Coordinates of C-alpha atoms in Angstrom, one line a residue:
Chain C
M1 CA -5.1 -27.7 -16.4
L2 CA -1.6 -28.6 -17.1
E3 CA -1.9 -27.9 -20.8
L4 CA -3.5 -24.6 -19.9
I5 CA -0.5 -23.8 -17.7
E6 CA 1.8 -24.6 -20.6
Q7 CA -0.2 -22.9 -23.3
F8 CA -0.3 -19.6 -21.4
N9 CA 3.2 -20.0 -20.0
L10 CA 2.1 -19.5 -16.4
V11 CA 5.5 -20.6 -15.1
G12 CA 7.2 -17.9 -17.1
A13 CA 4.6 -15.4 -15.8
F14 CA 5.4 -16.3 -12.2
W15 CA 9.1 -16.1 -13.0
L16 CA 8.5 -12.5 -14.3
T17 CA 6.6 -11.7 -11.1
I18 CA 9.5 -13.0 -9.0
R19 CA 12.0 -11.0 -11.0
L20 CA 9.9 -7.9 -10.7
A21 CA 9.6 -8.3 -6.9
A22 CA 13.2 -9.1 -6.4
V23 CA 14.7 -6.3 -8.4
S24 CA 12.1 -3.7 -7.0
F25 CA 12.8 -4.9 -3.5
V26 CA 16.5 -4.3 -3.7
V27 CA 16.1 -0.8 -5.3
A28 CA 13.3 0.0 -2.7
L29 CA 15.5 -1.1 0.2
L30 CA 18.4 1.2 -1.0
L31 CA 16.2 4.1 -1.7
G32 CA 14.1 3.6 1.5
T33 CA 17.2 3.5 3.6
F34 CA 18.4 6.7 2.0
V35 CA 15.1 8.5 2.7
A36 CA 15.1 7.1 6.3
V37 CA 18.6 8.7 6.8
L38 CA 17.3 12.0 5.5
R39 CA 14.3 11.8 7.9
L40 CA 16.6 11.1 10.8
A41 CA 19.2 13.7 10.0
P42 CA 19.5 16.8 12.1
V43 CA 19.2 19.1 9.1
G44 CA 15.8 20.7 8.7
V45 CA 15.7 20.8 4.9
L46 CA 16.7 17.1 4.5
N47 CA 14.2 16.2 7.1
W48 CA 11.4 18.0 5.3
F49 CA 12.4 16.4 2.0
G50 CA 12.2 12.9 3.5
A51 CA 8.8 13.6 5.1
T52 CA 7.4 15.1 1.9
Y53 CA 8.6 12.1 -0.1
V54 CA 6.9 9.7 2.3
T55 CA 3.6 11.7 2.4
I56 CA 3.3 12.1 -1.3
L57 CA 4.2 8.5 -2.3
R58 CA 2.1 6.9 0.5
N59 CA -1.0 8.8 -0.6
T60 CA -0.8 8.1 -4.3
P61 CA -2.3 4.9 -5.7
L62 CA 0.3 2.5 -7.0
T63 CA -1.7 2.1 -10.2
L64 CA -1.3 5.8 -10.9
I65 CA 2.4 5.7 -10.3
I66 CA 3.0 2.8 -12.6
V67 CA 0.7 4.1 -15.4
F68 CA 2.4 7.5 -15.0
A69 CA 5.8 5.9 -15.5
N70 CA 4.7 4.5 -18.8
L71 CA 2.4 7.2 -20.2
G72 CA 4.1 10.2 -18.6
L73 CA 7.8 9.5 -18.3
W74 CA 8.2 7.3 -21.4
A75 CA 5.5 8.3 -23.9
Q76 CA 5.5 12.0 -23.1
L77 CA 9.0 12.9 -21.7
G78 CA 10.8 10.2 -23.8
I79 CA 12.7 8.8 -20.8
E80 CA 13.9 5.3 -21.9
L81 CA 15.3 2.9 -19.4
A82 CA 16.3 0.1 -21.9
D83 CA 18.4 -0.1 -25.1
R84 CA 16.7 0.0 -28.4
G85 CA 16.5 -3.5 -29.6
P86 CA 14.2 -6.3 -30.5
N87 CA 12.9 -6.6 -26.9
F88 CA 12.8 -2.9 -26.3
I89 CA 9.1 -2.5 -25.4
L90 CA 9.1 -5.5 -23.0
E91 CA 12.4 -4.6 -21.4
N92 CA 11.5 -0.9 -21.0
N93 CA 8.1 -1.7 -19.5
F94 CA 9.8 -4.1 -17.0
R95 CA 12.2 -1.4 -15.9
L96 CA 9.5 1.3 -15.7
A97 CA 7.4 -1.1 -13.5
V98 CA 10.5 -1.6 -11.3
L99 CA 10.9 2.1 -11.0
G100 CA 7.3 2.6 -10.0
L101 CA 7.2 -0.3 -7.6
A102 CA 10.6 0.8 -6.0
V103 CA 9.7 4.5 -5.5
Y104 CA 6.3 3.6 -4.0
H105 CA 7.6 0.9 -1.6
A106 CA 10.7 2.9 -0.6
A107 CA 8.3 5.2 1.4
F108 CA 7.1 2.2 3.4
I109 CA 10.6 0.8 3.8
C110 CA 11.6 4.3 5.2
E111 CA 8.8 4.1 7.7
A112 CA 9.7 0.5 8.7
I113 CA 13.3 1.5 9.4
R114 CA 12.1 4.5 11.4
S115 CA 10.0 2.1 13.5
G116 CA 13.1 0.0 13.9
V117 CA 15.0 3.1 15.1
N118 CA 12.3 3.6 17.7
T119 CA 13.0 0.2 19.2
I120 CA 16.5 1.3 20.1
P121 CA 17.0 2.5 23.7
V122 CA 18.1 6.2 24.1
G123 CA 21.2 5.0 26.0
Q124 CA 22.6 3.4 22.8
S125 CA 22.9 6.6 20.9
E126 CA 23.9 8.6 24.0
A127 CA 26.7 6.1 24.5
A128 CA 27.7 6.4 20.9
R129 CA 27.9 10.2 21.2
S130 CA 29.7 10.1 24.6
I131 CA 32.6 8.1 23.0
G132 CA 32.8 10.9 20.4
L133 CA 31.2 9.3 17.4
T134 CA 29.7 11.8 14.9
F135 CA 26.2 11.6 13.6
P136 CA 27.2 9.6 10.5
Q137 CA 29.4 7.3 12.5
S138 CA 26.8 6.6 15.2
L139 CA 24.3 6.0 12.5
R140 CA 26.6 3.5 10.7
E141 CA 28.1 1.7 13.7
V142 CA 25.3 1.8 16.3
I143 CA 21.9 2.9 15.1
L144 CA 21.3 1.5 11.7
P145 CA 22.6 -2.1 12.4
Q146 CA 20.2 -2.3 15.3
A147 CA 17.4 -0.5 13.5
F148 CA 17.5 -3.1 10.6
R149 CA 17.4 -6.0 13.1
G150 CA 14.4 -4.4 14.8
A151 CA 12.7 -3.6 11.5
I152 CA 12.9 -7.1 10.0
T153 CA 9.2 -7.8 10.6
P154 CA 7.8 -4.6 9.1
I155 CA 10.3 -4.8 6.2
G156 CA 9.1 -8.4 5.6
N157 CA 5.6 -7.1 5.5
V158 CA 6.6 -4.6 2.9
L159 CA 8.1 -7.4 0.8
I160 CA 4.9 -9.4 1.1
A161 CA 2.9 -6.4 -0.1
L162 CA 5.4 -5.8 -2.8
I163 CA 5.1 -9.4 -4.2
K164 CA 1.4 -9.0 -4.4
N165 CA 1.6 -5.5 -5.8
T166 CA 3.7 -6.7 -8.8
T167 CA 0.4 -7.7 -10.3
V168 CA -0.2 -4.0 -11.0
A169 CA 2.6 -4.1 -13.5
V170 CA 0.0 -5.6 -15.9
A171 CA -1.3 -2.1 -16.4
I172 CA 1.6 -1.2 -18.6
G173 CA 1.9 -4.4 -20.5
N174 CA 4.0 -6.7 -18.4
R175 CA 3.1 -10.3 -19.0
E176 CA 3.1 -11.4 -15.4
V177 CA 0.6 -13.6 -13.5
A178 CA -2.4 -11.2 -13.7
Y179 CA -1.9 -11.1 -17.5
A180 CA -1.7 -14.9 -17.8
M181 CA -4.7 -15.4 -15.6
R182 CA -6.9 -13.1 -17.5
N183 CA -6.0 -14.8 -20.8
M184 CA -6.5 -18.3 -19.3
I185 CA -10.0 -17.5 -17.9
E186 CA -11.1 -15.7 -21.1
F187 CA -10.0 -18.8 -23.0
R188 CA -11.5 -21.3 -20.5
P189 CA -14.2 -19.7 -18.4
D190 CA -15.5 -23.1 -17.4
A191 CA -12.2 -23.8 -15.6
G192 CA -12.2 -20.3 -14.1
L193 CA -12.4 -21.2 -10.4
L194 CA -9.6 -23.8 -10.8
I195 CA -7.4 -21.3 -12.5
F196 CA -8.0 -18.8 -9.8
L197 CA -7.2 -21.3 -7.1
V198 CA -4.0 -22.4 -8.8
I199 CA -2.8 -18.8 -9.1
A200 CA -4.0 -17.8 -5.6
L201 CA -2.0 -20.8 -4.2
G202 CA 1.0 -19.6 -6.2
F203 CA 0.8 -16.3 -4.3
V204 CA 0.4 -18.1 -1.0
A205 CA 3.5 -20.2 -1.9
L206 CA 5.4 -17.0 -2.7
T207 CA 4.4 -15.0 0.4
L208 CA 4.2 -17.7 3.1
P209 CA 8.0 -18.4 3.1
V210 CA 8.6 -14.6 3.4
G211 CA 6.4 -14.4 6.5
L212 CA 8.0 -17.5 8.1
A213 CA 11.5 -16.3 7.3
T214 CA 10.9 -12.9 8.7
S215 CA 9.5 -14.2 12.0
W216 CA 12.4 -16.7 12.3
L217 CA 15.0 -14.0 11.4
S218 CA 13.5 -11.4 13.7
S219 CA 13.5 -13.7 16.7
R220 CA 17.0 -15.0 15.8
L221 CA 18.5 -11.6 15.1
A222 CA 16.6 -9.7 17.8
V223 CA 18.9 -7.6 20.0
K224 CA 18.6 -9.1 23.4
R225 CA 18.0 -6.3 25.9
Chain Z
M1 CA 9.5 12.6 16.7
S2 CA 11.1 10.7 19.6
A3 CA 13.7 9.3 17.2
Q4 CA 15.0 12.7 16.4
Q5 CA 15.9 13.5 20.0
V6 CA 17.6 10.1 20.4
L7 CA 20.2 10.5 17.7
F8 CA 21.9 13.8 18.4
D9 CA 22.4 16.4 21.1
I10 CA 20.9 19.8 21.0
P11 CA 23.3 21.4 18.6
G12 CA 25.8 23.9 19.8
P13 CA 27.1 26.9 17.8
R14 CA 29.5 24.9 15.6
A15 CA 27.0 22.2 14.9
R16 CA 24.4 24.8 14.0
R17 CA 26.8 26.3 11.5
R18 CA 27.5 22.9 10.1
H19 CA 23.8 22.1 9.8
L20 CA 23.2 25.4 8.1
V21 CA 25.9 24.6 5.5
L22 CA 24.6 21.1 5.0
G23 CA 21.1 22.6 4.7
I24 CA 22.2 25.0 2.1
I25 CA 24.0 22.3 0.2
G26 CA 21.0 20.0 0.5
S27 CA 18.6 22.7 -0.7
A28 CA 21.0 23.5 -3.6
L29 CA 21.0 19.9 -4.7
L30 CA 17.3 19.6 -4.4
L31 CA 16.7 22.8 -6.3
G32 CA 19.2 21.7 -8.9
L33 CA 17.3 18.4 -9.3
L34 CA 14.0 20.2 -9.6
V35 CA 15.4 22.7 -12.1
V36 CA 16.8 19.9 -14.3
A37 CA 13.5 18.1 -14.2
L38 CA 11.5 21.2 -14.9
V39 CA 13.8 22.2 -17.8
R40 CA 13.4 18.7 -19.2
V41 CA 9.6 18.9 -18.9
Y42 CA 9.6 22.4 -20.3
A43 CA 11.7 21.3 -23.3
Q44 CA 9.0 18.7 -24.0
G45 CA 6.4 21.6 -24.2
Q46 CA 4.5 20.5 -21.1
F47 CA 4.2 24.1 -19.8
E48 CA 2.5 25.4 -22.9
A49 CA -0.8 27.1 -21.9
G50 CA -2.7 24.7 -24.1
K51 CA -1.8 21.8 -21.9
W52 CA -3.2 23.5 -18.8
T53 CA -6.2 25.4 -20.0
P54 CA -8.4 22.3 -20.4
F55 CA -8.6 22.3 -16.6
L56 CA -10.2 25.7 -16.7
E57 CA -13.0 24.5 -18.9
P58 CA -16.1 23.3 -17.0
A59 CA -16.5 20.5 -19.6
S60 CA -13.3 18.7 -18.4
W61 CA -14.7 18.6 -14.9
T62 CA -18.3 17.8 -15.7
F63 CA -17.6 15.2 -18.4
Y64 CA -14.4 13.6 -17.1
L65 CA -13.0 14.4 -13.7
L66 CA -16.1 14.7 -11.5
P67 CA -17.9 11.6 -12.9
G68 CA -14.6 9.8 -12.4
L69 CA -14.2 11.0 -8.8
W70 CA -17.8 10.1 -8.2
N71 CA -17.2 6.6 -9.4
T72 CA -14.0 6.3 -7.3
L73 CA -15.8 7.5 -4.2
K74 CA -18.9 5.3 -4.9
A75 CA -16.8 2.1 -5.2
A76 CA -14.7 3.1 -2.2
A77 CA -17.7 3.9 0.0
V78 CA -19.6 0.7 -0.9
A79 CA -16.4 -1.3 -0.3
I80 CA -15.8 0.4 3.0
V81 CA -19.3 -0.3 4.4
L82 CA -19.4 -3.9 3.2
S83 CA -15.9 -4.7 4.4
M84 CA -16.6 -3.3 7.8
V85 CA -19.7 -5.4 8.1
L86 CA -18.1 -8.6 6.7
G87 CA -14.9 -7.9 8.7
T88 CA -16.8 -7.6 12.0
A89 CA -18.7 -10.8 11.2
L90 CA -15.5 -12.6 10.4
A91 CA -13.9 -11.3 13.7
M92 CA -16.9 -12.7 15.7
L93 CA -16.6 -16.0 13.9
R94 CA -12.9 -16.2 14.3
M95 CA -13.2 -15.7 18.1
S96 CA -16.1 -18.2 18.3
D97 CA -16.2 -21.0 20.9
I98 CA -17.0 -23.5 18.2
A99 CA -13.7 -24.8 16.8
P100 CA -14.7 -25.6 13.2
V101 CA -16.3 -22.1 12.9
R102 CA -13.0 -20.6 14.1
W103 CA -11.0 -22.7 11.6
A104 CA -13.2 -21.9 8.7
S105 CA -13.1 -18.2 9.3
G106 CA -9.3 -18.4 9.8
V107 CA -8.8 -20.2 6.5
F108 CA -11.0 -17.6 4.8
V109 CA -9.1 -14.7 6.3
E110 CA -5.6 -16.0 5.7
F111 CA -6.4 -17.0 2.1
F112 CA -7.9 -13.7 1.1
R113 CA -5.1 -11.7 2.8
A114 CA -2.5 -13.6 0.7
V115 CA -4.2 -13.1 -2.7
P116 CA -3.5 -9.8 -4.5
V117 CA -6.6 -7.6 -4.8
L118 CA -6.1 -7.2 -8.5
I119 CA -6.2 -11.0 -9.1
M120 CA -9.6 -11.1 -7.3
M121 CA -10.9 -8.1 -9.4
I122 CA -9.8 -9.6 -12.7
F123 CA -11.2 -13.0 -11.8
T124 CA -14.6 -11.6 -10.8
W125 CA -14.7 -9.3 -13.9
V126 CA -13.8 -12.0 -16.5
M127 CA -16.1 -14.6 -14.9
L128 CA -19.0 -12.1 -14.8
V129 CA -18.5 -11.4 -18.5
K130 CA -17.6 -14.9 -19.7
D131 CA -19.4 -17.5 -17.6
P132 CA -22.9 -18.0 -19.0
N133 CA -24.4 -19.0 -15.7
L134 CA -23.0 -16.0 -13.9
V135 CA -24.1 -13.7 -16.7
R136 CA -27.7 -15.1 -16.4
L137 CA -27.6 -14.7 -12.6
T138 CA -26.3 -11.1 -12.6
R139 CA -28.9 -10.1 -15.2
S140 CA -31.7 -11.7 -13.2
V141 CA -30.7 -9.7 -10.1
G142 CA -30.7 -6.5 -12.1
I143 CA -27.0 -6.0 -12.6
S144 CA -26.5 -4.6 -16.1
A145 CA -23.4 -5.3 -18.3
A146 CA -22.2 -1.8 -17.6
D147 CA -22.2 -2.4 -13.8
V148 CA -20.1 -5.5 -14.0
T149 CA -16.8 -3.7 -13.5
F150 CA -18.2 -1.9 -10.5
V151 CA -19.2 -5.3 -9.0
A152 CA -15.8 -6.7 -9.7
V153 CA -13.9 -3.7 -8.1
V154 CA -16.1 -3.9 -5.0
T155 CA -15.8 -7.7 -4.7
G156 CA -12.0 -7.5 -4.8
L157 CA -11.8 -4.7 -2.3
V158 CA -14.3 -6.3 0.1
L159 CA -12.8 -9.8 0.2
Y160 CA -9.3 -8.4 1.0
N161 CA -10.2 -5.6 3.3
A162 CA -12.8 -7.5 5.3
S163 CA -10.0 -10.0 6.1
V164 CA -7.6 -7.2 7.1
I165 CA -10.4 -5.5 9.2
C166 CA -11.1 -8.8 10.9
E167 CA -7.5 -9.0 12.0
I168 CA -7.4 -5.3 13.1
L169 CA -10.5 -5.9 15.3
R170 CA -9.1 -9.1 16.8
N171 CA -5.9 -7.3 17.6
G172 CA -8.1 -4.6 19.3
V173 CA -9.8 -7.2 21.4
F174 CA -6.6 -8.8 22.4
S175 CA -5.1 -5.5 23.5
L176 CA -8.0 -4.8 25.9
P177 CA -7.3 -5.3 29.6
A178 CA -8.3 -8.8 30.8
G179 CA -10.6 -7.3 33.4
Q180 CA -13.1 -6.2 30.8
R181 CA -13.8 -9.7 29.8
E182 CA -13.8 -11.0 33.4
A183 CA -16.2 -8.3 34.5
G184 CA -18.6 -9.3 31.8
L185 CA -18.4 -12.9 32.7
S186 CA -18.8 -12.2 36.4
I187 CA -22.2 -10.4 35.9
G188 CA -23.4 -13.6 34.1
L189 CA -23.0 -12.8 30.4
S190 CA -22.0 -15.6 28.2
P191 CA -18.7 -15.5 26.4
S192 CA -20.3 -14.5 23.1
Q193 CA -22.4 -11.8 24.8
V194 CA -19.2 -10.5 26.3
R195 CA -17.5 -10.3 22.9
R196 CA -20.5 -8.7 21.3
A197 CA -21.5 -6.2 24.0
I198 CA -18.2 -5.3 25.7
L199 CA -15.1 -6.3 23.8
L200 CA -16.0 -5.5 20.2
P201 CA -17.3 -2.0 20.8
Q202 CA -14.2 -1.1 22.7
A203 CA -12.0 -2.7 20.1
F204 CA -13.7 -0.5 17.5
T205 CA -13.0 2.7 19.5
A206 CA -9.4 1.7 20.2
M207 CA -8.7 0.7 16.6
L208 CA -10.5 3.7 15.0
P209 CA -7.3 5.4 13.8
V210 CA -6.1 2.1 12.2
L211 CA -9.6 1.5 10.7
I212 CA -9.6 5.0 9.2
S213 CA -6.2 4.4 7.7
Q214 CA -7.6 1.3 6.1
V215 CA -10.0 3.7 4.4
V216 CA -7.0 5.3 2.7
V217 CA -5.9 1.8 1.5
I218 CA -9.4 1.1 0.1
T219 CA -9.5 4.5 -1.7
K220 CA -6.1 4.0 -3.2
D221 CA -6.9 0.5 -4.3
S222 CA -10.1 1.5 -6.0
A223 CA -7.7 2.9 -8.7
L224 CA -7.0 -0.7 -9.6
G225 CA -10.4 -0.5 -11.4
Y226 CA -8.4 1.3 -14.1
I227 CA -7.0 -2.1 -15.2
I228 CA -10.4 -3.7 -15.5
T229 CA -11.9 -0.7 -17.3
Y230 CA -14.0 0.6 -14.4
P231 CA -14.5 4.3 -15.3
E232 CA -13.0 5.7 -12.1
L233 CA -10.9 8.8 -11.7
L234 CA -7.7 7.4 -13.2
S235 CA -9.5 6.0 -16.3
R236 CA -11.4 9.2 -16.9
T237 CA -8.1 11.2 -16.5
R238 CA -6.5 9.0 -19.2
Q239 CA -9.4 9.7 -21.5
L240 CA -9.2 13.4 -20.8
G241 CA -5.5 13.4 -21.3
S242 CA -5.7 11.7 -24.7
A243 CA -8.7 14.0 -25.7
N244 CA -6.6 17.1 -25.1
A245 CA -3.1 15.7 -25.8
N246 CA -2.0 16.6 -22.3
T247 CA -1.6 13.2 -20.7
F248 CA 1.4 14.2 -18.5
V249 CA -0.3 17.3 -17.1
A250 CA -3.6 15.4 -16.5
Y251 CA -1.7 12.8 -14.4
L252 CA -0.2 15.5 -12.3
V253 CA -3.6 17.0 -11.6
V254 CA -5.2 13.6 -10.8
A255 CA -2.2 12.7 -8.5
A256 CA -2.8 16.0 -6.6
I257 CA -6.5 15.1 -6.2
F258 CA -5.7 11.6 -4.9
I259 CA -3.0 12.9 -2.5
L260 CA -5.2 15.6 -1.1
L261 CA -8.1 13.2 -0.6
N262 CA -5.9 10.6 1.2
Y263 CA -3.9 13.1 3.1
A264 CA -7.2 14.5 4.5
I265 CA -8.3 11.0 5.6
T266 CA -4.9 10.4 7.3
K267 CA -5.1 13.7 9.1
L268 CA -8.6 12.8 10.3
A269 CA -7.2 9.5 11.7
E270 CA -4.4 11.4 13.5
W271 CA -6.9 13.9 14.9
I272 CA -9.2 11.1 16.2
E273 CA -6.2 9.4 17.7
S274 CA -5.0 12.5 19.6
R275 CA -8.6 13.1 20.8
N276 CA -8.8 9.5 22.0
R277 CA -5.6 9.8 23.9
R278 CA -6.7 13.1 25.5
T279 CA -10.2 12.0 26.6
R280 CA -9.1 8.5 27.4
R281 CA -12.2 7.1 25.9
S282 CA -10.7 3.8 25.1
A283 CA -9.6 1.2 27.6
V284 CA -6.6 0.6 25.4
G285 CA -5.5 4.2 25.6
R286 CA -4.5 3.8 29.2
G287 CA -2.1 0.9 29.5
A288 CA -1.2 0.6 25.9
P289 CA 2.1 1.4 24.1
E290 CA 2.4 5.1 24.0
K291 CA 1.6 5.5 20.4
A292 CA -0.8 3.4 18.3
A293 CA 0.5 4.9 15.1
P294 CA -2.1 5.0 12.3
T295 CA -0.4 2.4 10.2
Y296 CA -1.5 1.7 6.7
G297 CA 0.2 -0.5 4.3
P298 CA 1.5 -0.1 0.8
S299 CA -1.7 -0.3 -1.1
M300 CA -2.5 -3.8 -0.4
D301 CA -1.3 -4.3 3.1
A302 CA 2.2 -4.5 4.7
T303 CA 1.8 -2.6 7.9
S304 CA -1.8 -3.5 8.4
R305 CA -0.4 -6.7 9.9
V306 CA 1.6 -4.8 12.5
G307 CA -1.2 -2.8 14.0
P308 CA -0.9 -1.9 17.7
G309 CA -0.9 -5.0 19.9
R310 CA 0.5 -7.9 18.0
G311 CA -2.1 -10.5 17.4
P312 CA -1.3 -14.2 17.8
D313 CA -0.9 -14.8 14.1
D314 CA 1.3 -11.9 13.3
T315 CA 4.2 -13.3 11.4

């Protein structure tokens, strides 16, 4: 088993999975917060745009989005996200996968933040308005800080899903865990079950701490009311 | 939209003017973005009639898209039925009075919830092709080499979604009023009879919107079959796109099909939820949090863990 892990660079594959998840999560968090602000804004058009974004992205399969990033954006429209160089294809596919993962999960981050906003008592924003804060000010100083603290659990669940969903990046030639596993089992079908268990436990090891951390954080940071 | 009313007062004349200005600026920005994108797409020749006319030819539909859609729906339907059955069985086992049965079911559920669906699909697929014993076994039960990818897609979907459905049903049972269980016990039913005859049916009704939302997840995830060469809608679209040299346009069309399909299912869930609340059919509808939103997660799960009524193992 150990020589299989070395031969197919499983450690490197897991590292790529972690990098994909980390970068996509940061981008998704920023984009998702932006969309959530649009959905909460008092302006009809912005509202509509946020709602449309969420509806479209939530109902499209992630596989389609990621494959489209490669075959549609890059191959057909010529949108390149990396510099031309020796590692161009790998680097470009990595960034296209990050793009796909981020725009998809941003829709769920947006919904998580909105559920966090719903945990805030009406009095909080009434108080913010009554002391003369404008909408952006009350959002920045009162609503969003509390919303994020209330949304830790759902955001953690999006992160867990995101970590597992990075496997879809194999569809456009990223050499992450799903890629490594396929090659390992094709090479050694007799050790197939063991390979599967090792990789499954790898995912448990990646997602379990996230679950524990979010439940610890959400109880620690919960706004006591 | 309770959140909307929370954040700002009903706008007065000045605020309305400001919102109008912001709305115009916002629309201008959006339109500008759209125009830039369309010009870019146009410059690449994606609007040429030749890219779109293939969708007017019946052959595109009868040879590519409809068989692909059929395969997608077939895999999704089989996976939905099987995961409902297995999920219900797992929920019964996980609430059993016998501790080892509870533990075994718990380990099964927690394990298969943590493993990506694609990993299970690829594992099943490669093993069914490569392992000589499994190849002999599948042939002997009448599964041909061409059906192997279908089996792999359904296996991956069922193992994951049965675990999720088990947790949804358990959450449903926990959110029922305690009186339901006590009443059953008081008329002399055994605990397992109470679960089977009283609690589980009510949990199904209460959780119907969430369960239907899980159908969206299954339908979306069936597109993972693309990666293991199952000829579902996305795979067939790719072939259609390369046959007509209109990959970009083909993906737009298939995205529209997927979105409409899943949007319709979501709307169905919302409609059932509103009807539930109106007719108060479910015990949960009465004392429960005002909105059991149809939550469905990013493809593989996320919010399915935070269904209405947090279960004991919700992290």
